[in-house]
Short mmCIF file of C-alpha atoms in Angstrom, two decimals:
data_model
loop_
_atom_site.label_atom_id
_atom_site.label_comp_id
_atom_site.label_asym_id
_atom_site.label_seq_id
_atom_site.Cartn_x
_atom_site.Cartn_y
_atom_site.Cartn_z
CA UNK A 1 105.81 80.13 112.54
CA UNK A 2 107.63 81.75 115.26
CA UNK A 3 111.21 82.73 115.19
CA UNK A 4 114.07 81.48 117.57
CA UNK A 5 113.72 82.18 121.18
CA UNK A 6 115.13 85.55 122.06
CA UNK A 7 116.14 84.65 125.41
CA UNK A 8 114.43 87.21 127.27
CA UNK A 9 114.80 91.08 127.87
CA UNK A 10 118.02 90.48 129.33
CA UNK A 11 119.33 88.77 126.15
CA UNK A 12 117.94 91.70 124.33
CA UNK A 13 119.99 94.18 126.14
CA UNK A 14 123.12 92.16 125.24
CA UNK A 15 122.42 92.10 121.80
CA UNK A 16 121.50 95.83 121.68
CA UNK A 17 124.71 96.96 123.62
CA UNK A 18 127.11 94.67 121.07
CA UNK A 19 124.90 96.32 118.18
CA UNK A 20 125.65 99.59 119.54
CA UNK A 21 129.66 99.05 120.21
CA UNK A 22 129.74 97.66 116.60
CA UNK A 23 127.65 100.09 115.01
CA UNK A 24 125.42 97.77 113.03
CA UNK A 25 122.97 94.68 114.22
CA UNK A 26 122.51 91.07 112.83
CA UNK A 27 119.21 89.28 113.47
CA UNK A 28 119.60 85.55 112.77
CA UNK A 29 116.25 83.91 112.37
CA UNK A 30 114.99 85.97 115.41
CA UNK A 31 111.87 87.22 113.79
CA UNK A 32 110.99 84.58 111.32
CA UNK A 33 112.57 80.98 110.49
CA UNK A 34 114.85 81.14 107.57
CA UNK A 35 115.47 84.94 107.61
CA UNK A 36 118.54 86.53 108.44
CA UNK A 37 119.30 90.43 108.20
CA UNK A 38 121.76 92.90 108.85
CA UNK A 39 121.09 96.62 109.53
CA UNK A 40 122.76 100.00 110.00
CA UNK A 41 121.47 103.16 111.51
CA UNK A 42 121.29 106.46 109.69
CA UNK A 43 122.17 109.72 111.54
CA UNK A 44 120.98 113.06 110.85
CA UNK A 45 123.41 116.16 110.90
CA UNK A 46 123.05 116.46 114.83
CA UNK A 47 124.11 112.76 115.20
CA UNK A 48 120.59 111.45 116.36
CA UNK A 49 119.46 108.01 114.66
CA UNK A 50 116.64 108.91 112.31
CA UNK A 51 116.02 105.62 110.73
CA UNK A 52 117.85 102.36 109.77
CA UNK A 53 118.77 100.35 106.52
CA UNK A 54 118.55 96.70 106.47
CA UNK A 55 119.13 93.84 103.94
CA UNK A 56 117.55 90.57 104.46
CA UNK A 57 118.62 87.07 103.06
CA UNK A 58 117.47 83.59 103.34
CA UNK A 59 119.36 80.88 104.99
CA UNK A 60 119.25 78.96 101.66
CA UNK A 61 121.58 81.55 100.27
CA UNK A 62 123.98 82.87 103.61
CA UNK A 63 124.18 82.41 106.95
CA UNK A 64 124.18 85.71 109.21
CA UNK A 65 127.97 85.83 109.12
CA UNK A 66 128.20 85.55 105.25
CA UNK A 67 125.30 87.89 104.94
CA UNK A 68 127.39 90.54 106.93
CA UNK A 69 130.40 90.14 105.09
CA UNK A 70 128.86 90.35 101.62
CA UNK A 71 126.61 93.25 102.19
CA UNK A 72 128.05 95.35 105.20
CA UNK A 73 130.47 97.41 102.73
CA UNK A 74 127.85 98.31 100.20
CA UNK A 75 125.39 99.28 103.11
CA UNK A 76 127.96 101.23 104.71
CA UNK A 77 128.63 103.22 101.53
CA UNK A 78 124.81 103.71 101.23
CA UNK A 79 124.33 105.05 104.42
CA UNK A 80 126.96 107.50 104.32
CA UNK A 81 125.65 108.66 101.06
CA UNK A 82 122.30 109.19 103.18
CA UNK A 83 123.77 110.94 105.93
CA UNK A 84 125.70 113.10 103.56
CA UNK A 85 122.20 114.24 101.94
CA UNK A 86 121.01 114.65 105.37
CA UNK A 87 123.68 117.03 106.46
CA UNK A 88 123.10 119.47 103.30
CA UNK A 89 121.61 122.70 103.88
CA UNK A 90 117.60 122.52 104.07
CA UNK A 91 115.14 125.48 103.74
CA UNK A 92 114.89 127.60 106.99
CA UNK A 93 112.16 126.19 109.15
CA UNK A 94 108.82 128.20 108.53
CA UNK A 95 109.44 128.95 104.91
CA UNK A 96 106.67 128.07 103.00
CA UNK A 97 107.06 124.56 101.29
CA UNK A 98 105.96 124.60 97.62
CA UNK A 99 102.54 123.34 96.75
CA UNK A 100 102.95 120.39 94.39
CA UNK A 101 99.39 120.62 92.97
CA UNK A 102 98.82 124.37 93.12
CA UNK A 103 102.25 124.92 91.38
CA UNK A 104 101.79 122.21 88.63
CA UNK A 105 98.10 123.50 87.65
CA UNK A 106 98.98 126.91 87.78
CA UNK A 107 102.17 126.52 85.65
CA UNK A 108 100.02 124.46 83.24
CA UNK A 109 97.44 127.10 83.26
CA UNK A 110 100.10 129.85 82.50
CA UNK A 111 101.44 127.45 79.58
CA UNK A 112 98.06 126.55 77.99
CA UNK A 113 95.92 129.21 78.78
CA UNK A 114 92.13 128.57 78.28
CA UNK A 115 92.96 125.32 76.76
CA UNK A 116 93.75 124.02 80.33
CA UNK A 117 90.98 123.47 82.91
CA UNK A 118 92.54 123.78 85.92
CA UNK A 119 89.34 122.50 87.95
CA UNK A 120 89.29 119.48 85.76
CA UNK A 121 92.98 118.54 86.67
CA UNK A 122 92.37 119.59 90.76
CA UNK A 123 89.04 117.23 90.37
CA UNK A 124 91.02 114.28 89.05
CA UNK A 125 93.70 114.66 91.33
CA UNK A 126 91.47 114.56 94.35
CA UNK A 127 90.59 111.12 92.99
CA UNK A 128 94.41 110.30 92.99
CA UNK A 129 94.56 111.03 96.64
CA UNK A 130 92.71 107.78 97.57
CA UNK A 131 95.10 104.89 96.90
CA UNK A 132 96.53 101.92 98.40
CA UNK A 133 96.18 101.82 102.40
CA UNK A 134 94.07 104.98 101.72
CA UNK A 135 90.48 103.63 101.16
CA UNK A 136 88.65 106.68 103.32
CA UNK A 137 89.94 110.23 103.90
CA UNK A 138 88.73 113.21 105.54
CA UNK A 139 88.37 116.58 103.91
CA UNK A 140 91.79 117.48 105.88
CA UNK A 141 93.49 114.20 104.47
CA UNK A 142 92.35 114.75 100.94
CA UNK A 143 93.65 118.57 101.15
CA UNK A 144 97.13 117.94 102.51
CA UNK A 145 97.29 114.90 99.83
CA UNK A 146 96.62 116.97 97.27
CA UNK A 147 98.01 120.29 98.17
CA UNK A 148 94.63 122.14 97.64
CA UNK A 149 92.84 124.52 100.05
CA UNK A 150 89.97 123.07 101.99
CA UNK A 151 87.60 124.75 100.30
CA UNK A 152 88.79 123.71 96.94
CA UNK A 153 88.91 120.10 97.93
CA UNK A 154 85.33 120.30 99.42
CA UNK A 155 84.25 121.66 95.98
CA UNK A 156 85.81 118.80 94.04
CA UNK A 157 84.53 116.07 96.65
CA UNK A 158 81.18 117.49 96.39
CA UNK A 159 81.08 117.51 92.71
CA UNK A 160 82.48 114.09 92.62
CA UNK A 161 80.07 112.58 94.90
CA UNK A 162 77.32 114.20 92.97
CA UNK A 163 78.34 112.41 90.05
CA UNK A 164 78.59 108.87 91.70
CA UNK A 165 82.34 108.56 92.00
CA UNK A 166 82.80 109.23 95.75
CA UNK A 167 80.77 108.72 98.76
CA UNK A 168 80.64 110.37 102.09
CA UNK A 169 79.96 109.48 105.69
CA UNK A 170 80.86 109.49 109.17
CA UNK A 171 83.01 112.81 108.14
CA UNK A 172 85.07 110.80 105.71
CA UNK A 173 85.03 110.08 102.12
CA UNK A 174 85.36 106.99 99.87
CA UNK A 175 85.69 106.06 95.95
CA UNK A 176 83.06 104.32 94.42
CA UNK A 177 83.96 101.30 91.97
CA UNK A 178 82.26 103.91 89.54
CA UNK A 179 85.77 105.53 89.08
CA UNK A 180 87.06 102.06 87.20
CA UNK A 181 85.38 103.37 84.15
CA UNK A 182 87.47 106.29 84.19
CA UNK A 183 90.05 106.19 81.57
CA UNK A 184 90.15 102.38 81.74
CA UNK A 185 86.84 100.95 80.40
CA UNK A 186 88.10 97.52 80.35
CA UNK A 187 88.53 97.53 84.12
CA UNK A 188 84.45 97.79 84.01
CA UNK A 189 84.35 94.12 82.65
CA UNK A 190 84.46 91.06 84.50
CA UNK A 191 87.58 88.95 84.12
CA UNK A 192 88.76 86.16 85.77
CA UNK A 193 91.37 87.84 87.90
CA UNK A 194 88.14 90.20 88.94
CA UNK A 195 86.42 87.18 90.07
CA UNK A 196 89.63 85.54 91.85
CA UNK A 197 91.11 88.22 93.79
CA UNK A 198 88.59 88.73 96.50
CA UNK A 199 89.05 84.81 97.12
CA UNK A 200 92.71 84.88 97.02
CA UNK A 201 92.85 87.53 100.00
CA UNK A 202 90.65 85.34 101.77
CA UNK A 203 93.03 82.35 101.08
CA UNK A 204 96.04 84.67 101.95
CA UNK A 205 94.51 85.61 105.34
CA UNK A 206 94.03 81.92 106.12
CA UNK A 207 97.32 80.50 105.21
CA UNK A 208 99.74 83.76 106.00
CA UNK A 209 101.46 82.88 102.56
CA UNK A 210 101.26 84.69 99.15
CA UNK A 211 98.86 83.49 96.28
CA UNK A 212 98.90 83.87 92.43
CA UNK A 213 96.79 83.22 89.44
CA UNK A 214 98.25 82.52 86.20
CA UNK A 215 97.55 81.22 82.59
CA UNK A 216 99.96 79.57 80.14
CA UNK A 217 101.30 81.73 77.56
CA UNK A 218 103.47 79.96 75.07
CA UNK A 219 106.02 77.78 77.06
CA UNK A 220 105.69 80.09 79.94
CA UNK A 221 103.20 81.08 82.53
CA UNK A 222 102.23 84.42 82.79
CA UNK A 223 100.97 85.98 86.14
CA UNK A 224 97.48 87.46 86.03
CA UNK A 225 96.68 88.30 89.50
CA UNK A 226 98.53 87.92 93.07
CA UNK A 227 97.92 88.75 96.67
CA UNK A 228 101.21 89.26 98.89
CA UNK A 229 100.96 88.37 102.58
CA UNK A 230 102.39 91.04 105.04
CA UNK A 231 105.49 89.33 105.65
CA UNK A 232 108.93 90.80 106.18
CA UNK A 233 110.02 89.56 102.93
CA UNK A 234 108.27 87.75 100.16
CA UNK A 235 108.54 86.72 96.81
CA UNK A 236 108.80 89.98 94.31
CA UNK A 237 106.46 88.89 91.60
CA UNK A 238 104.16 91.10 89.81
CA UNK A 239 101.18 90.61 87.42
CA UNK A 240 102.70 90.00 83.88
CA UNK A 241 105.64 88.28 85.32
CA UNK A 242 106.74 85.25 82.99
CA UNK A 243 108.34 82.10 84.22
CA UNK A 244 109.24 78.91 82.37
CA UNK A 245 106.10 76.71 82.66
CA UNK A 246 108.34 73.23 83.36
CA UNK A 247 109.72 74.17 86.36
CA UNK A 248 106.66 76.12 88.01
CA UNK A 249 103.90 74.77 90.21
CA UNK A 250 101.22 76.41 88.38
CA UNK A 251 103.21 75.83 84.81
CA UNK A 252 102.88 71.94 85.63
CA UNK A 253 99.16 72.06 86.65
CA UNK A 254 98.46 74.27 83.37
CA UNK A 255 100.71 71.58 81.35
CA UNK A 256 98.74 68.79 82.91
CA UNK A 257 95.52 70.13 81.75
CA UNK A 258 96.45 69.79 78.02
CA UNK A 259 96.14 66.54 76.08
CA UNK A 260 98.90 64.26 76.73
CA UNK A 261 100.09 64.50 73.22
CA UNK A 262 100.15 68.23 73.21
CA UNK A 263 102.28 68.09 76.65
CA UNK A 264 104.94 65.77 75.17
CA UNK A 265 105.22 68.40 72.02
CA UNK A 266 105.50 71.24 74.47
CA UNK A 267 108.43 69.73 76.54
CA UNK A 268 110.09 68.59 73.00
CA UNK A 269 110.19 72.13 71.80
CA UNK A 270 111.24 73.81 75.37
CA UNK A 271 114.97 74.31 76.12
CA UNK A 272 114.55 72.53 79.51
CA UNK A 273 117.68 74.31 81.75
CA UNK A 274 118.42 73.54 85.32
CA UNK A 275 117.34 76.81 87.53
CA UNK A 276 118.69 75.36 90.43
CA UNK A 277 120.52 72.10 91.18
CA UNK A 278 116.76 70.36 91.72
CA UNK A 279 114.99 71.28 88.57
CA UNK A 280 113.90 68.25 86.57
CA UNK A 281 115.03 68.75 83.05
CA UNK A 282 114.66 65.40 82.01
CA UNK A 283 111.50 65.02 79.42
CA UNK A 284 110.65 61.67 80.26
CA UNK A 285 110.50 62.34 83.97
CA UNK A 286 108.79 65.42 83.41
CA UNK A 287 106.07 63.90 81.64
CA UNK A 288 105.61 61.39 84.30
CA UNK A 289 105.38 64.13 86.80
CA UNK A 290 102.58 65.87 84.55
CA UNK A 291 100.63 62.73 84.49
CA UNK A 292 100.68 62.30 88.50
CA UNK A 293 99.71 65.97 88.69
CA UNK A 294 96.85 65.29 86.17
CA UNK A 295 95.73 62.24 88.10
CA UNK A 296 96.00 63.94 91.60
CA UNK A 297 94.87 67.65 90.80
CA UNK A 298 97.88 69.17 92.28
CA UNK A 299 101.47 70.05 91.71
CA UNK A 300 104.19 70.60 94.37
CA UNK A 301 107.35 71.95 93.38
CA UNK A 302 110.19 72.06 95.93
CA UNK A 303 113.29 74.29 95.15
CA UNK A 304 113.28 73.73 91.42
CA UNK A 305 112.47 77.27 90.16
CA UNK A 306 114.02 79.09 93.01
CA UNK A 307 116.47 77.81 96.12
CA UNK A 308 114.52 78.45 99.17
CA UNK A 309 111.10 78.78 97.09
CA UNK A 310 108.35 75.88 97.70
CA UNK A 311 105.04 76.27 95.58
CA UNK A 312 101.68 74.51 95.88
CA UNK A 313 99.15 74.82 92.61
CA UNK A 314 95.78 73.55 91.66
CA UNK A 315 94.09 74.11 88.65
CA UNK A 316 91.02 76.47 87.89
CA UNK A 317 88.57 75.02 85.37
CA UNK A 318 85.60 76.57 83.63
CA UNK A 319 81.82 75.25 83.08
CA UNK A 320 83.27 72.81 80.57
CA UNK A 321 85.87 71.20 82.99
CA UNK A 322 89.03 72.85 80.68
CA UNK A 323 91.63 74.34 82.89
CA UNK A 324 91.89 78.12 82.26
CA UNK A 325 94.11 79.05 84.94
CA UNK A 326 96.36 77.75 87.78
CA UNK A 327 96.17 78.92 91.62
CA UNK A 328 99.21 78.60 93.88
CA UNK A 329 100.77 79.49 97.24
CA UNK A 330 104.21 79.93 97.40
CA UNK A 331 106.34 79.90 100.49
CA UNK A 332 109.83 79.84 101.59
CA UNK A 333 110.96 76.37 102.51
CA UNK A 334 111.47 77.25 106.19
CA UNK A 335 107.87 78.08 106.30
CA UNK A 336 106.45 74.41 106.04
CA UNK A 337 107.71 70.78 105.12
CA UNK A 338 106.32 69.30 102.06
CA UNK A 339 104.28 67.26 104.24
CA UNK A 340 102.55 70.56 105.98
CA UNK A 341 101.97 71.95 102.55
CA UNK A 342 99.61 68.81 101.92
CA UNK A 343 97.83 69.14 104.98
CA UNK A 344 97.78 72.92 105.90
CA UNK A 345 97.61 74.31 102.55
CA UNK A 346 96.17 72.13 99.76
CA UNK A 347 92.78 71.91 101.46
CA UNK A 348 92.02 75.58 101.56
CA UNK A 349 93.82 76.07 98.14
CA UNK A 350 91.39 73.74 96.76
CA UNK A 351 88.66 75.11 98.42
CA UNK A 352 89.43 78.36 96.83
CA UNK A 353 89.66 77.13 93.59
CA UNK A 354 86.41 75.70 93.91
CA UNK A 355 84.90 79.12 94.89
CA UNK A 356 86.47 80.92 91.90
CA UNK A 357 85.09 78.32 89.64
CA UNK A 358 81.36 78.47 91.18
CA UNK A 359 81.72 82.56 90.53
CA UNK A 360 82.97 82.10 86.78
CA UNK A 361 80.27 79.69 85.84
CA UNK A 362 77.96 82.43 87.40
CA UNK A 363 79.51 85.13 85.42
CA UNK A 364 79.79 82.91 82.27
CA UNK A 365 75.89 82.37 82.09
CA UNK A 366 75.82 86.38 80.85
CA UNK A 367 79.03 86.95 79.10
CA UNK A 368 82.39 85.46 78.23
CA UNK A 369 84.74 85.93 81.06
CA UNK A 370 88.28 86.81 79.86
CA UNK A 371 90.93 85.08 81.49
CA UNK A 372 92.98 87.94 81.76
#
């Protein structure tokens, strides 16, 4: 969805001029519907703008004006502290910067002597040069990332390639899946999150909203996999996060997958407290909702878990038809109406769950697939 019309280049110039005069800028849903933001520039010791600091909110909580009134004093203090740090004396230009890796390995070698294998430390650090957003690196990039001399980095890469942990081509190096066996043998097993993540990534690409996988853990759900969309802001949830099952779309899918008597028992022992003004907390009404989820095969939760948050979930079943996990797509309410969730998101969400179930059945022929 596009943001509000910006009014063209002339309107932009006027906004920029106002922001320059005021010393701060406001964004009232210009980039994305439902998002408001304020921003302040950060100046270096010469007075040049080197970056900007912004705070983003949602229209379910703030207007552009109220966000400015609330956060501007705090942001100004933060920017002032940043600028004070920038004004402090720095090493003179051309002074040798400390080589982080070389300094660390040398210090460790001096401390431990023959007990410290410096070449092993350097080789393992080369592996850590590859990370999120850095799936492939040139020799120069590896040397810069680790602080190693090019010759040292090259020897480490050649050794790792010989052992099968690195492969090369087109003057770049890439890690192989074999590195997963280093230090974390459990990762070499196939788990349900392992199976689900590639399908979830494709789902996120299609719907442009974040997707998550969760299992039932007591009276809560526990996130076991998540693929976040590359949006300006998104719900900040990580693997391991727990949320009350009764108020979450994935929780309702998982509860609906239980025998009817067990659903009632769980709700009877759960402290049903309102998380927003829309949270359903009446046991009888919740049981009715769970019956509906069981019959329809999906749950749609609208601002019950958090204001401004809308979530749609479906079950993931094993070969016996047992609900072993739930898959959802979450978004801010400004993104889609509830009707659009059902027409635009539910079909690809169900297709993704079916693809995960298909792979789960195949993997399950050879070994038990852990759910986490």
